[in-house]
Coordinates of N, CA and C in Angstrom, one line a residue:
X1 N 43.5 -10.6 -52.4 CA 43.4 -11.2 -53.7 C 43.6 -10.2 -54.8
X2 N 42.7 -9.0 -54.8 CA 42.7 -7.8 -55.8 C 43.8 -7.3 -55.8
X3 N 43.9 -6.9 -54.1 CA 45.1 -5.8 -54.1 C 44.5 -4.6 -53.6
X4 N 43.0 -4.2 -54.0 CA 42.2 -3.0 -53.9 C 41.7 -2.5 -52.7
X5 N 42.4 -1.2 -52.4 CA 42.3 -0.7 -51.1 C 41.1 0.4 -50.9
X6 N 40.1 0.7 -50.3 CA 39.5 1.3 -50.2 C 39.3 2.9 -49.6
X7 N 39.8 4.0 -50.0 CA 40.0 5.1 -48.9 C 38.8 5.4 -48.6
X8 N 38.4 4.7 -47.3 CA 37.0 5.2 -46.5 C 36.7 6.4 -46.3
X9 N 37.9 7.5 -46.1 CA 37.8 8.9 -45.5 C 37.0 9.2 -46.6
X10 N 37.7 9.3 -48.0 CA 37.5 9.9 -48.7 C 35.8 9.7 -49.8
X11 N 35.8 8.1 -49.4 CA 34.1 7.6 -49.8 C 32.8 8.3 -48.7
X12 N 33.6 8.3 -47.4 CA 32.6 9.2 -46.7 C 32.9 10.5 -46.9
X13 N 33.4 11.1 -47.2 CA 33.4 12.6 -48.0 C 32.5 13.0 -48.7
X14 N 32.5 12.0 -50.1 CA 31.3 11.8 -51.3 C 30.0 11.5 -50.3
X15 N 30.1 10.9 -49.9 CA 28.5 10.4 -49.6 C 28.0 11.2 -48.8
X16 N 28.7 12.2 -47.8 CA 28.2 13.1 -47.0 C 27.9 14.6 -48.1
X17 N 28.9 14.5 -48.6 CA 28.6 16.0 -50.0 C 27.0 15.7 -50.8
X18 N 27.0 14.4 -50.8 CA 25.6 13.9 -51.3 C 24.4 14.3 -50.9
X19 N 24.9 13.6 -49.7 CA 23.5 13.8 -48.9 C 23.6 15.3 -48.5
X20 N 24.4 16.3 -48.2 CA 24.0 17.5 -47.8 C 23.6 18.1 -49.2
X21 N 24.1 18.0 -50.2 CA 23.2 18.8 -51.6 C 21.9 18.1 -51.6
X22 N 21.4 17.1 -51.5 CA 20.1 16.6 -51.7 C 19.6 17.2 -50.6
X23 N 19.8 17.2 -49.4 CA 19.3 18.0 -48.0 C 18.8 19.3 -49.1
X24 N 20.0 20.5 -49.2 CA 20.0 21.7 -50.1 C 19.0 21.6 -50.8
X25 N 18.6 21.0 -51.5 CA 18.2 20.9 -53.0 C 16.6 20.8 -52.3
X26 N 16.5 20.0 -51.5 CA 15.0 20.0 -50.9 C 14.7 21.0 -50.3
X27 N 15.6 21.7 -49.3 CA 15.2 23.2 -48.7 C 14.5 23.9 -49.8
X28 N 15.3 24.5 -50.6 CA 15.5 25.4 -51.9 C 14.1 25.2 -52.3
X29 N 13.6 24.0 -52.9 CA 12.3 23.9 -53.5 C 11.1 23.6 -52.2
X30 N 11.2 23.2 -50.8 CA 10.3 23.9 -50.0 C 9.8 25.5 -50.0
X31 N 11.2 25.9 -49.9 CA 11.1 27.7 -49.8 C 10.4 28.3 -51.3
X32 N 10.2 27.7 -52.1 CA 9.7 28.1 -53.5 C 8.4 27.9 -53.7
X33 N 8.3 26.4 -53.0 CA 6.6 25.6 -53.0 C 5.7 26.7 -52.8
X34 N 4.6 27.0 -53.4 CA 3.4 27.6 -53.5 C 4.0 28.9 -53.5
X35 N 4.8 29.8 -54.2 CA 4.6 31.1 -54.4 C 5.3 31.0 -55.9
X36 N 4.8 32.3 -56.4 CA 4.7 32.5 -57.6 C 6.0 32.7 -58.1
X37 N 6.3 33.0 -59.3 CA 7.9 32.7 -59.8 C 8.6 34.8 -59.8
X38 N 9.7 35.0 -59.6 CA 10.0 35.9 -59.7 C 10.5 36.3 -60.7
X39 N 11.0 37.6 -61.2 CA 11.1 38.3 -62.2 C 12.3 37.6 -62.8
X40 N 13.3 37.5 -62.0 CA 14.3 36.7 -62.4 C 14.6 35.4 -62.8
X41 N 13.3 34.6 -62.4 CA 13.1 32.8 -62.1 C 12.4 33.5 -64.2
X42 N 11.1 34.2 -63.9 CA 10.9 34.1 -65.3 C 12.0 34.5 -66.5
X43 N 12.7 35.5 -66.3 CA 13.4 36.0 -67.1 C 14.7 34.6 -67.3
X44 N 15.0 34.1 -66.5 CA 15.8 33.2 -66.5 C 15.4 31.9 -67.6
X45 N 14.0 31.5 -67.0 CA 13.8 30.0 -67.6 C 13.0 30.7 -68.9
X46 N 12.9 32.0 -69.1 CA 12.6 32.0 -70.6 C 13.7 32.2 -71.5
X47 N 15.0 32.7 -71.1 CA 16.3 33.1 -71.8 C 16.8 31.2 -72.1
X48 N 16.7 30.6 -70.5 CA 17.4 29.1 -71.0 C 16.6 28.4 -72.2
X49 N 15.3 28.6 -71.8 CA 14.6 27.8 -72.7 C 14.8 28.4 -74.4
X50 N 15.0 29.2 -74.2 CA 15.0 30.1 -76.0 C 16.7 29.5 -76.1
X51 N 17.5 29.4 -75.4 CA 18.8 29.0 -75.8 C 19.1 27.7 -76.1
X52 N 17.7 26.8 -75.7 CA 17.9 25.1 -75.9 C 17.9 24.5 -75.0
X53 N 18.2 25.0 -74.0 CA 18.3 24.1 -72.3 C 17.0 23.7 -72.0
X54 N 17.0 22.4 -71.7 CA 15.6 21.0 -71.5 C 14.8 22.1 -70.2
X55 N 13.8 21.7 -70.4 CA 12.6 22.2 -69.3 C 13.0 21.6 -67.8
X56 N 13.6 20.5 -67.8 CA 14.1 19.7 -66.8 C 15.7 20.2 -66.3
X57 N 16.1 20.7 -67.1 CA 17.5 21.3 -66.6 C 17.0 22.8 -66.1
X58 N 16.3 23.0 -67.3 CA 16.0 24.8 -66.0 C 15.3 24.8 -64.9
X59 N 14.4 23.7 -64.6 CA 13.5 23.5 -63.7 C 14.7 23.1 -61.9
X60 N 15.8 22.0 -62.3 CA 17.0 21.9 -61.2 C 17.7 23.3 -61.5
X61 N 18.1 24.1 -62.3 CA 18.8 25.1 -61.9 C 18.0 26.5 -61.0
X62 N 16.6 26.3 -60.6 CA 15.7 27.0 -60.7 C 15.6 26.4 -59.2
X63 N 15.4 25.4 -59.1 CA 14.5 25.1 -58.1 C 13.3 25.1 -57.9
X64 N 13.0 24.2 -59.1 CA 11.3 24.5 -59.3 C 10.9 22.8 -60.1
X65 N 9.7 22.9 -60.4 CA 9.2 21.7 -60.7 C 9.1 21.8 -62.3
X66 N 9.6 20.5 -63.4 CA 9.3 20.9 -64.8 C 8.1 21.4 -64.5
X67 N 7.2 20.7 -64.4 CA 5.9 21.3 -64.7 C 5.4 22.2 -64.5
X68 N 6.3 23.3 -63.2 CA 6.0 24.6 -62.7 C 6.9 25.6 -64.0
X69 N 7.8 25.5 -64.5 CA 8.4 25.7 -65.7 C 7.6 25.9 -66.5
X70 N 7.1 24.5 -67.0 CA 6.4 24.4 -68.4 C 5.2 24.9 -68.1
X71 N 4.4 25.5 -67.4 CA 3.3 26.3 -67.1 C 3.7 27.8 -67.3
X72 N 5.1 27.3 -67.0 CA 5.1 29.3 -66.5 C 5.5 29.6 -68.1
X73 N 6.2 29.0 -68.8 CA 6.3 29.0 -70.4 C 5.4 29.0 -71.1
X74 N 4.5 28.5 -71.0 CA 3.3 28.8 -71.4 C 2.2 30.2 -71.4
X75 N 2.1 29.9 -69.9 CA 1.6 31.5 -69.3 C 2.5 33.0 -70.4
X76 N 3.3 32.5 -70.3 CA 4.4 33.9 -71.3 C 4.0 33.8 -72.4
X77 N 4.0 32.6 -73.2 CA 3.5 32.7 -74.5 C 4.9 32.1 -75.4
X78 N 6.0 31.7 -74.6 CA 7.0 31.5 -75.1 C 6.8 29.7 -76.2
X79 N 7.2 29.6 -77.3 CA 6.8 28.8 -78.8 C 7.0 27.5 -78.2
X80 N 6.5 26.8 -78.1 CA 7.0 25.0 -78.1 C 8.1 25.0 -78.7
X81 N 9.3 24.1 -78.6 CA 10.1 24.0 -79.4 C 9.7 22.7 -80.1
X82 N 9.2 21.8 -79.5 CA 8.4 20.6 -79.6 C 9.7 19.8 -79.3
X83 N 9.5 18.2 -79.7 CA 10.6 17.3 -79.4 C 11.7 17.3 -80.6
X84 N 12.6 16.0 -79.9 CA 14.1 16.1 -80.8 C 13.4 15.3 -82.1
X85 N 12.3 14.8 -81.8 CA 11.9 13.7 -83.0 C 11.2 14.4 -84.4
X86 N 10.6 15.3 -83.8 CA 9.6 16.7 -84.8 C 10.6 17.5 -85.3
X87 N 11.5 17.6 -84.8 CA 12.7 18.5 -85.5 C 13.6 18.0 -86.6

């Protein structure tokens, strides 16, 4: 009726790339769970956060949890920026 052909190879391509980065993505933050952040994880998420990058974006480039972020930001002493609404 459409016309519209489906390339299957290429939909299961995507959906296996999917599911192997979400696999990844869960290792990564296993292997992190309950140890403390390294020199680099801090130096990193206090440089993104001082550049503007969301707590929630450094936290997936990190492999860590906002909240394990936003603690560890704190712990440093690094400023609130506060929200887009206060600004």
């Amino acid at each position: 009726m459409l016309n519209i052909s489906y390339n299957t190879t290429r939909l299961a391509n995507i959906i296996q790339e999917y599911k192997d980065r979400k696999e990844f993505i869960q290792k990564r933050k296993a292997q992190n769970r309950g140890k403390p952040a390294t020199n680099y994880e801090i130096a990193e998420a206090v440089t993104s956060y001082l550049h503007g990058i969301s707590v929630s974006e450094i936290a997936s480039s990190l492999f860590r949890s906002p909240g394990f972020i936003k603690t560890l930001l704190e712990k440093i002493g690094v400023p609130d920026r506060g929200t887009k609404e206060e600004q």
